[in-house]
Every structure is written in structure tokens, then in C-alpha cells.
PDB file of C-alpha atoms in Angstrom:
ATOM      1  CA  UNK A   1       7.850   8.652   4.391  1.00  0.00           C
ATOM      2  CA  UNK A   2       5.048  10.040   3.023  1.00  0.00           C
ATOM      3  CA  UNK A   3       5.107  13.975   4.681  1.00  0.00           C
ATOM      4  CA  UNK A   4       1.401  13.184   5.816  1.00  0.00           C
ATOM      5  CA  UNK A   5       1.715  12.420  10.179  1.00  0.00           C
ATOM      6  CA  UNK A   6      -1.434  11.463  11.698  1.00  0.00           C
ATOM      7  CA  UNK A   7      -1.779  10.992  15.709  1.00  0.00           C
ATOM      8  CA  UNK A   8      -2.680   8.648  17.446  1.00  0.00           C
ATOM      9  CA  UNK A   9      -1.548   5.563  15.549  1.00  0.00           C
ATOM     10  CA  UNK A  10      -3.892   3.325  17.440  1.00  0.00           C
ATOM     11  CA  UNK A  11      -7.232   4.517  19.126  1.00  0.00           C
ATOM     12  CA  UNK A  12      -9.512   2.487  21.552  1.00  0.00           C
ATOM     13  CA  UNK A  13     -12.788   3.605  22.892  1.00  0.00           C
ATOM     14  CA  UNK A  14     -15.914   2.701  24.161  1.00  0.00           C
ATOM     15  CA  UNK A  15     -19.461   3.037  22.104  1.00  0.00           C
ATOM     16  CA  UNK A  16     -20.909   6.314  22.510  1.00  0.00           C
ATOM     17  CA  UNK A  17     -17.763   8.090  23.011  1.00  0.00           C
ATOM     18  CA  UNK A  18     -16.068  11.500  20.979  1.00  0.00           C
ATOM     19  CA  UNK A  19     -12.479  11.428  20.039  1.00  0.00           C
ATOM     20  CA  UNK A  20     -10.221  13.016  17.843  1.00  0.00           C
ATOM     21  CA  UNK A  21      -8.252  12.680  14.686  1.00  0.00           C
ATOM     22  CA  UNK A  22      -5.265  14.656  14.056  1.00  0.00           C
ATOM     23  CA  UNK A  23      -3.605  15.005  10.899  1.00  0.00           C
ATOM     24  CA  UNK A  24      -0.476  17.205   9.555  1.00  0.00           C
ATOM     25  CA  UNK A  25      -0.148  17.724   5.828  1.00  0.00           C
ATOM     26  CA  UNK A  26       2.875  17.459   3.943  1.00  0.00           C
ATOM     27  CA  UNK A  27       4.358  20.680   4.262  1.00  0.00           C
ATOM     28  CA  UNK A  28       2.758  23.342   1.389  1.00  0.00           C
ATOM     29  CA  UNK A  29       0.211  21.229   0.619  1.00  0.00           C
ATOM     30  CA  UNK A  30      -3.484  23.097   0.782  1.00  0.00           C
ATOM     31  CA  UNK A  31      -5.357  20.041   0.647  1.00  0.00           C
ATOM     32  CA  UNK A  32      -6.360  17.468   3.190  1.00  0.00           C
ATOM     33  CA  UNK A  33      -8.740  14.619   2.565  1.00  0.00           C
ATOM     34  CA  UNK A  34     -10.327  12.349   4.799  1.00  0.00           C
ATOM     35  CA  UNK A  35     -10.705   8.656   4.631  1.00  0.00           C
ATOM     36  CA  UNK A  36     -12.182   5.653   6.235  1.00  0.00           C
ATOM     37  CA  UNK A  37     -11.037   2.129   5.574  1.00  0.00           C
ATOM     38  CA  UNK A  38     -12.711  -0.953   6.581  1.00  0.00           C
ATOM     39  CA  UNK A  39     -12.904  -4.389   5.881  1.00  0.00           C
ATOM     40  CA  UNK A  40     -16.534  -4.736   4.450  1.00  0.00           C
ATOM     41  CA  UNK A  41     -16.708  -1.174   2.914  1.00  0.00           C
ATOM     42  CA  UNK A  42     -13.356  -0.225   1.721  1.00  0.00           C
ATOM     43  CA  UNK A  43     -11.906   2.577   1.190  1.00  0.00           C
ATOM     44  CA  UNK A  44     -14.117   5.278   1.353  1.00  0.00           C
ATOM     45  CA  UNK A  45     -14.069   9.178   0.853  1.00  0.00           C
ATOM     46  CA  UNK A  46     -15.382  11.262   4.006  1.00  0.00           C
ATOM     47  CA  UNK A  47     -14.108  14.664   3.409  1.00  0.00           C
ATOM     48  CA  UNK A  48     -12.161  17.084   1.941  1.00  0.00           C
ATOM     49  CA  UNK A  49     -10.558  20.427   3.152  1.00  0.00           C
ATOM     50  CA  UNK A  50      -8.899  22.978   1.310  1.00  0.00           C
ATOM     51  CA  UNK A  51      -6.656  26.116   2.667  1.00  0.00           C
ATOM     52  CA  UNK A  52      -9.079  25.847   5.804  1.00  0.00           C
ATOM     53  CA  UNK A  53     -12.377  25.214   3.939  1.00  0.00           C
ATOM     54  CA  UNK A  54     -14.606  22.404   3.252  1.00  0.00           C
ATOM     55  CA  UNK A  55     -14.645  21.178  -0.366  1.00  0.00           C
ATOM     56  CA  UNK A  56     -16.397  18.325  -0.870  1.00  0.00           C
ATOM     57  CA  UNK A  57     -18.289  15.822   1.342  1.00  0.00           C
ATOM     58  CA  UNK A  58     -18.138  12.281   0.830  1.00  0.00           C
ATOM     59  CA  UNK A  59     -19.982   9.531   2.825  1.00  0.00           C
ATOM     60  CA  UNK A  60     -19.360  11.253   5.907  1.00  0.00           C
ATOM     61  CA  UNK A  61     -22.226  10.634   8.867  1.00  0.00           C
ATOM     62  CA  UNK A  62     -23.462  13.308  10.860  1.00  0.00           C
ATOM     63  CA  UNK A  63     -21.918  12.283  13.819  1.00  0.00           C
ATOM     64  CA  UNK A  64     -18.577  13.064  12.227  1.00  0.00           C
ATOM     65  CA  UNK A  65     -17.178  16.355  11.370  1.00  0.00           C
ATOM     66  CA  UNK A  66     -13.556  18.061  10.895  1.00  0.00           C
ATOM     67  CA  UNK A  67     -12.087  20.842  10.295  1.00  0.00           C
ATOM     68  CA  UNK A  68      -8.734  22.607   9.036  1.00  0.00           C
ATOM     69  CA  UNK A  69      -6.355  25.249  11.013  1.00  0.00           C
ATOM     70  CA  UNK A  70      -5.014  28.335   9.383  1.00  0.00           C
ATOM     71  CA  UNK A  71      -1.713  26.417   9.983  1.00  0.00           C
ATOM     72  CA  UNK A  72      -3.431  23.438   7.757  1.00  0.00           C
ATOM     73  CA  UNK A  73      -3.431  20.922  10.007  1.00  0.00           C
ATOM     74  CA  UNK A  74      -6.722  18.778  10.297  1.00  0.00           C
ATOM     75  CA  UNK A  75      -8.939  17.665  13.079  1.00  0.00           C
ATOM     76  CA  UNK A  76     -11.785  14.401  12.279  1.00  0.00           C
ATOM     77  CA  UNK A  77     -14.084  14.593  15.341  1.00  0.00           C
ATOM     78  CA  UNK A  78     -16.014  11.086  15.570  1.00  0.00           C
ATOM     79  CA  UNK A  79     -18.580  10.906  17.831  1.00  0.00           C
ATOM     80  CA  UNK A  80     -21.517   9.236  19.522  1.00  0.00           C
ATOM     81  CA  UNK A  81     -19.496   6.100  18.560  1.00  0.00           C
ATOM     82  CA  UNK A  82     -20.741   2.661  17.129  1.00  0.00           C
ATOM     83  CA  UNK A  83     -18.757  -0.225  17.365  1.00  0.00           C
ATOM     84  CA  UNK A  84     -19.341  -0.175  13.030  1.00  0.00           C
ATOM     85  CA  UNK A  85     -17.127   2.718  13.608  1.00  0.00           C
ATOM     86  CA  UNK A  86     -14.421   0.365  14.160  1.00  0.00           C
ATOM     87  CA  UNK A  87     -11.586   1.407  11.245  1.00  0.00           C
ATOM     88  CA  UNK A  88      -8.404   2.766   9.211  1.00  0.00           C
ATOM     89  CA  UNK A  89      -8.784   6.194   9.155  1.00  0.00           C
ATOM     90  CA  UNK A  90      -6.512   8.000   6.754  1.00  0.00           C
ATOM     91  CA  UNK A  91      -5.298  11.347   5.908  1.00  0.00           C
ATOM     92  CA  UNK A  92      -4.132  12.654   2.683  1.00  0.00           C
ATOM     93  CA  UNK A  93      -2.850  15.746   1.027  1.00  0.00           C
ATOM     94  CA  UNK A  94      -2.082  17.116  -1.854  1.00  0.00           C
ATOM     95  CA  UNK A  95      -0.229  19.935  -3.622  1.00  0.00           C
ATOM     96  CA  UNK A  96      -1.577  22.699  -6.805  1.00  0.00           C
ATOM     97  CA  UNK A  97      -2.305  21.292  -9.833  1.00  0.00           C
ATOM     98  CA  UNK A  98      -1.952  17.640 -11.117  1.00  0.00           C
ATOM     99  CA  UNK A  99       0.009  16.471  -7.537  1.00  0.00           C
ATOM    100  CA  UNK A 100      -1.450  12.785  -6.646  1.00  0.00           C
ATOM    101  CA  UNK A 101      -2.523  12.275  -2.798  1.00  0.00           C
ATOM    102  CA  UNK A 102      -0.009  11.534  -0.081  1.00  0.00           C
ATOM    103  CA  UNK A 103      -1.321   9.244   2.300  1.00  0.00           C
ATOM    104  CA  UNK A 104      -0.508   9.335   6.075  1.00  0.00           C
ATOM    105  CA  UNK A 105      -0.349   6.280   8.031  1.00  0.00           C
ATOM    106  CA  UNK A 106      -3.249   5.928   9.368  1.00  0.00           C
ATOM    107  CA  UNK A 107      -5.068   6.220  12.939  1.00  0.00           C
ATOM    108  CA  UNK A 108      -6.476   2.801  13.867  1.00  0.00           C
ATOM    109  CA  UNK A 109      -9.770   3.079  15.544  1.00  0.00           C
ATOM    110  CA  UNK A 110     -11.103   0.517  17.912  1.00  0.00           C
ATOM    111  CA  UNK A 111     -14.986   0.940  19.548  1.00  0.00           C
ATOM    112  CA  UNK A 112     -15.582  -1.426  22.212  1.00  0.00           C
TER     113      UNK A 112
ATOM    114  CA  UNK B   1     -23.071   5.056 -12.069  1.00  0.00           C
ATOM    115  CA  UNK B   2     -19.501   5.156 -11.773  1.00  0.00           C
ATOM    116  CA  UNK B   3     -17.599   2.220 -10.014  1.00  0.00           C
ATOM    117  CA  UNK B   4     -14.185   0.461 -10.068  1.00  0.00           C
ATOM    118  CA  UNK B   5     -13.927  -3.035 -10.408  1.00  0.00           C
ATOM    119  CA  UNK B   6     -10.630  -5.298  -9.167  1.00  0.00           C
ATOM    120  CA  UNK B   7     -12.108  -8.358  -9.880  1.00  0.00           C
ATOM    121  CA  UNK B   8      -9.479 -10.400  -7.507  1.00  0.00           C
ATOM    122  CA  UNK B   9      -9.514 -10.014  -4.415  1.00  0.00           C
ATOM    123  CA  UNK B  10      -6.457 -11.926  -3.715  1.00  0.00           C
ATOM    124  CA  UNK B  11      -3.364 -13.233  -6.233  1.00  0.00           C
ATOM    125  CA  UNK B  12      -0.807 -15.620  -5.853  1.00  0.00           C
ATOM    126  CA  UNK B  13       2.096 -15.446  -7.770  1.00  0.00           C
ATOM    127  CA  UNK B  14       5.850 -17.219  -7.282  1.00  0.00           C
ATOM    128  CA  UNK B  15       8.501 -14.772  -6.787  1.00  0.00           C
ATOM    129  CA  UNK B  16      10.347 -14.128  -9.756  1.00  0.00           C
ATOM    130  CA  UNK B  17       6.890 -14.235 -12.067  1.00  0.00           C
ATOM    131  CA  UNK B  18       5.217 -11.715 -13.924  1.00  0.00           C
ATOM    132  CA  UNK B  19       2.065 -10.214 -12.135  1.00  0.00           C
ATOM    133  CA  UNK B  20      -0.790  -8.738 -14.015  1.00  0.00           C
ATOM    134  CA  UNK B  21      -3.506  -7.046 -11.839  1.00  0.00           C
ATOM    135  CA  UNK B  22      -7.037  -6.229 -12.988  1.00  0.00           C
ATOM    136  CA  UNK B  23      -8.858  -2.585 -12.805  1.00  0.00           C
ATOM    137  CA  UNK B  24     -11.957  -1.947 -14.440  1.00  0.00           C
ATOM    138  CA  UNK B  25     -13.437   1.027 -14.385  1.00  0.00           C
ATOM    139  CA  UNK B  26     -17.303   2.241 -15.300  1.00  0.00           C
ATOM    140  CA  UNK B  27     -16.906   6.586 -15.849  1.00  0.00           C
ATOM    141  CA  UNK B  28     -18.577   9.453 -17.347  1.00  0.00           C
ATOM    142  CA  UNK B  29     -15.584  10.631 -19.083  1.00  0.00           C
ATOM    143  CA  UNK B  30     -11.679   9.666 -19.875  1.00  0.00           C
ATOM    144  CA  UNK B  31     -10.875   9.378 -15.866  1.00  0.00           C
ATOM    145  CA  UNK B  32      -7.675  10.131 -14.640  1.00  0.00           C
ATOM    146  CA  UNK B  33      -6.433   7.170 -13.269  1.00  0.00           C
ATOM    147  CA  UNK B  34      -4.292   5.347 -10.180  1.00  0.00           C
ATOM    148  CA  UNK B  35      -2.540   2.834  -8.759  1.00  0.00           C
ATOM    149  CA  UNK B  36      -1.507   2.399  -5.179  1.00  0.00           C
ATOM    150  CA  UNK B  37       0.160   0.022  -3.091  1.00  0.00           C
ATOM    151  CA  UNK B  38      -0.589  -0.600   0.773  1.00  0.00           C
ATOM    152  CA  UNK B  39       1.890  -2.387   2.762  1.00  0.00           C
ATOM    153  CA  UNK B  40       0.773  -3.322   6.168  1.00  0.00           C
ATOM    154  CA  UNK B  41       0.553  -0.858   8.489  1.00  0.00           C
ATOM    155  CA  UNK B  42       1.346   1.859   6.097  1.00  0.00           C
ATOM    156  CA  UNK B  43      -0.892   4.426   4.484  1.00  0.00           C
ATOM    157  CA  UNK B  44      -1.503   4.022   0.142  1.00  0.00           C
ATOM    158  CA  UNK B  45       1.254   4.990  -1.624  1.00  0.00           C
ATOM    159  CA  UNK B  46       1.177   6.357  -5.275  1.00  0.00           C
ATOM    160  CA  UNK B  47       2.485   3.578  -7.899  1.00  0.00           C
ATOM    161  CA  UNK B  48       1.646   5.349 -11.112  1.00  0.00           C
ATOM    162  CA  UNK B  49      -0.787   7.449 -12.637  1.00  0.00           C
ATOM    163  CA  UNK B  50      -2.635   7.866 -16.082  1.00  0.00           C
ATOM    164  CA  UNK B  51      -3.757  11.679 -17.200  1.00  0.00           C
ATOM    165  CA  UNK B  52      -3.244  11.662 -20.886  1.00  0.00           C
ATOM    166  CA  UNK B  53      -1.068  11.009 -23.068  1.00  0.00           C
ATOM    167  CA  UNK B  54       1.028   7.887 -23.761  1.00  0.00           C
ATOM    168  CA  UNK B  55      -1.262   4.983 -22.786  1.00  0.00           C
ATOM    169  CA  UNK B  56       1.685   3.224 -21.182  1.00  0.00           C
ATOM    170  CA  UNK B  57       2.914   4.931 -18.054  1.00  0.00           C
ATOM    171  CA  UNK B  58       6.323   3.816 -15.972  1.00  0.00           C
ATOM    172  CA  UNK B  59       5.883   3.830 -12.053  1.00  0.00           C
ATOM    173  CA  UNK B  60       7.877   3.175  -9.539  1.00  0.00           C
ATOM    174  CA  UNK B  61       9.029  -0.658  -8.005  1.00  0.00           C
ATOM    175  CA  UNK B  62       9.421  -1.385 -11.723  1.00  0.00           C
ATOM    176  CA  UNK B  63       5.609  -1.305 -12.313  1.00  0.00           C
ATOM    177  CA  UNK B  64       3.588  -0.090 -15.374  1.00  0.00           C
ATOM    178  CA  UNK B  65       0.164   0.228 -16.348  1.00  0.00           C
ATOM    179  CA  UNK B  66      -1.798   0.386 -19.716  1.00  0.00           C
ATOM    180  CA  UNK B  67      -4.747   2.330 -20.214  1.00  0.00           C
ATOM    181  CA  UNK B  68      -6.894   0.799 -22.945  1.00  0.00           C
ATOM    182  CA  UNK B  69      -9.769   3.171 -23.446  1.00  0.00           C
ATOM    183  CA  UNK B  70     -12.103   0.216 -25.682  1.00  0.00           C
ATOM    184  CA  UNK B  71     -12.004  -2.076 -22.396  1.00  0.00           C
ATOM    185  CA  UNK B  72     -11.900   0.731 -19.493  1.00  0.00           C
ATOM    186  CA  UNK B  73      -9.363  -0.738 -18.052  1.00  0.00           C
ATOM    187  CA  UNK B  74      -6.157   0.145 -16.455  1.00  0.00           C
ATOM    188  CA  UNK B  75      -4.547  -3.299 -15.576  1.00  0.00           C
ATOM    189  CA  UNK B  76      -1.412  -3.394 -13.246  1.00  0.00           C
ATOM    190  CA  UNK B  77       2.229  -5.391 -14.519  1.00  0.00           C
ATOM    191  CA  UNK B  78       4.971  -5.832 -13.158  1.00  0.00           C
ATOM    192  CA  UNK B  79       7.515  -8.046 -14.935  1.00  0.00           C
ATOM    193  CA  UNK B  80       9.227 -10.012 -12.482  1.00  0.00           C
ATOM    194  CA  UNK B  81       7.839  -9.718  -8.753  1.00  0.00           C
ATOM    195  CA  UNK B  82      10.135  -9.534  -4.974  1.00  0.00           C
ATOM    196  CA  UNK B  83       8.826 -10.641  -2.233  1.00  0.00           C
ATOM    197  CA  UNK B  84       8.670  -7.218  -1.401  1.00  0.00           C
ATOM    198  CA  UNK B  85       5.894  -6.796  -3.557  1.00  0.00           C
ATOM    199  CA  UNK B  86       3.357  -8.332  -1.339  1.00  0.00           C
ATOM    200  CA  UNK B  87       1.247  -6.016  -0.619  1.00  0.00           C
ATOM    201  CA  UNK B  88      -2.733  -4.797  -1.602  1.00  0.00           C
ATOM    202  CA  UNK B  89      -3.049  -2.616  -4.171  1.00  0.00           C
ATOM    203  CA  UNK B  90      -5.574  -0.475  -4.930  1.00  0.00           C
ATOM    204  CA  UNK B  91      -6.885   1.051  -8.484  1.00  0.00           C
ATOM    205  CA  UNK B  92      -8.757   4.753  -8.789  1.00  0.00           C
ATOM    206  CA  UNK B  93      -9.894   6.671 -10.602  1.00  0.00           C
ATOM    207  CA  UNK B  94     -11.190  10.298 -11.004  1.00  0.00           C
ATOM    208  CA  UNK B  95     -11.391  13.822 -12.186  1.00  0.00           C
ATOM    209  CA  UNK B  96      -9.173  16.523 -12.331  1.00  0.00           C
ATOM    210  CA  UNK B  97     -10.823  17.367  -8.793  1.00  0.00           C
ATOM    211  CA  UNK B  98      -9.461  14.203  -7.221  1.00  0.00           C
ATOM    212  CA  UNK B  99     -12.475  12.845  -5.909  1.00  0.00           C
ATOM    213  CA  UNK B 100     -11.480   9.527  -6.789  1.00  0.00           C
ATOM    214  CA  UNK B 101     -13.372   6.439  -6.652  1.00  0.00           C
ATOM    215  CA  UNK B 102     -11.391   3.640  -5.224  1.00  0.00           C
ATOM    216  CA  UNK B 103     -11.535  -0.048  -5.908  1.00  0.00           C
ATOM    217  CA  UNK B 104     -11.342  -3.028  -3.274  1.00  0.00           C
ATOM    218  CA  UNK B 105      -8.310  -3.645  -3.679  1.00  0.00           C
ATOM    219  CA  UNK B 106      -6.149  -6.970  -4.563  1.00  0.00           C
ATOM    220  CA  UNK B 107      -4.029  -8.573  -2.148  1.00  0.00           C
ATOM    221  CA  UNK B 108      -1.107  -9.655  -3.856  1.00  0.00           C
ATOM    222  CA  UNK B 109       0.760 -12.609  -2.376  1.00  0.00           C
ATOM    223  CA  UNK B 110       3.951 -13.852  -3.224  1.00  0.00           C
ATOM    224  CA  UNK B 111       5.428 -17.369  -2.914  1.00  0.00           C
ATOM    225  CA  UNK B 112       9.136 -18.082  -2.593  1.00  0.00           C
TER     226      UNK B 112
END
């Protein structure tokens, strides 16, 4: 067990839809990253939050944005879906220093 | 422009063999430098990891890694494998900032 919970496990929604990502870090760690996995383009970077502020973008699309609670929590909003939205998307933290990402679990998304 | 390179995407090896897994990496600088393992269903989970120092670093499962600066590489072994060891594993790399670049992963496969 990684530390890193992400809800829902498994996600399925029509195109054109909004939905929500929600991710809790291990506990102390300031940093929460974003990432989408899919068959044909891997594993890719979307975004990263730290102590409640953006801190790098990745290959995020407009129609996706998150954010991060003073409790450190983090939210991925997806919306105006496309079924090429269809993926693994991951959560990770990390502590100070040199700590390596902790990975969640996973939400499984599913556009219809 | 910097990239990772797994050049397999799948291996087969008997249980019991050694496994050697590729990772080639293209980067500005001495990266720092990751391996991770994804079971299915599960999130990445840290194997090992490469900042400085001894080229040779221990992870956990009983895997190791060698950096060799001349080639870029950071190739995967393990010396005997379980069946528990079938898995994808994926090789990153980065700077101290953690915006790592990721590979596309190798799909290990192990035969009894």
C-alpha cells in the first residue's frame, strides 16, 4: 500500500460529460502529481501541485484542470469529454527532498 | 530532445532465469534515474533509483540496476525471476525537480 488513495476506482461516462478525480496524498507529503496512462500514449505527465499550488504543467488539455485543498488533497476535473479521453489516471506524491513518487492506484476512466 | 527508450515492449523469460531489461535514455545532463514496476491493477511502484554515486544500486524484489554513463543507459537485472515478477516495468528519468520522463514500458512475462 502505497499511502496515495484515489476515488473512484472505475469511472464511466458519456462524451461531453465533466467528472471528477479525487486523490489523497500520502500523509505529509506536499506534492501531488497528475498522470494519464493510455495504451497508445503512455504514461504521461499532466500536472503537478505543490502545498496547494500549481508547479508545473505537463501535457494537460484545456478541458482539464485540478486543483489542491489546504488539507492537500487533489481534485482532476475532466471535462467536455472525448471518448480519446478513455484512460489510467494516476496520482502521485511525494515527500521534501530526494523522496521518489508514490503512486496511487489509479481511477479508470471509461467515455462512451 | 530528451526521450527514454525501452526498446522491448514485451519479454519472455522462464521462471528461474536471469532477466535483463533495457532503458535508454537521451538527457541534457547526468539524469536522475528510475525504475518501476506495475502489476495489474495497481499504481507504479518504485524498484530502485540512481542519483549519484555508486553506479550499481540494490532495489527491492532482489533487483539492481547499472548506470553506465558512456551508453546512457540504465538497464534492469534481476538474477533469478518468480512468477511474481510478471509485471510491466517502466524506466525514468529526470531532474532533481521530478519531472520525469517516462518510458513505454516492458511487459515482462514469465513462463513456468
Amino acid at each position: 500500500d502505497s499511502g496515495v488513495t484515489q476515488t473512484p476506482k472505475h469511472l464511466i461516462t458519456a462524451t461531453g460529460q465533466r467528472v471528477t478525480l479525487r486523490c489523497s496524498p500520502r500523509s505529509g507529503d506536499l506534492s501531488v502529481y497528475w498522470y494519464q496512462q493510455s495504451l497508445d500514449q503512455g504514461l504521461q505527465f499532466l500536472i503537478q501541485y505543490y502545498n496547494g499550488e500549481e508547479r508545473a504543467k505537463g501535457n494537460i488539455l484545456e478541458r482539464f484542470s485540478a486543483q489542491q485543498f489546504p488539507d492537500l488533497h487533489s481534485e482532476l476535473n475532466l471535462s467536455s469529454l472525448e471518448l480519446g479521453d478513455s484512460a489510467l489516471y494516476f496520482c502521485a506524491s511525494r515527500g521534501p527532498n530526494n523522496s521518489p513518487l508514490h503512486f496511487g492506484n489509479g481511477t479508470r476512466l471509461t467515455v462512451t | 530532445a530528451q526521450s527514454v527508450t525501452q526498446p522491448d515492449i514485451h519479454i519472455t523469460v522462464s521462471e528461474g532465469a536471469s532477466l535483463e531489461l533495457r532503458c535508454n535514455y537521451s538527457y541534457g545532463a547526468t539524469p536522475y534515474l528510475f525504475w518501476y514496476v506495475q502489476s495489474p491493477g495497481q499504481g507504479l511502484q518504485l524498484l530502485l533509483k540512481y542519483f549519484s554515486g555508486d553506479t550499481l544500486v540494490q532495489g527491492i524484489k532482489g533487483f539492481e540496476a547499472e548506470f553506465k554513463r558512456s551508453q546512457s543507459s540504465f538497464n534492469l537485472r534481476k538474477p533469478s525471476v518468480h512468477w511474481s515478477d510478471a509485471a510491466e516495468y517502466f524506466c525514468a528519468v529526470g531532474a532533481s525537480n521530478y519531472q520525469l520522463i517516462w518510458g513505454a514500458g516492458t511487459k515482462l512475462i514469465i513462463k513456468p
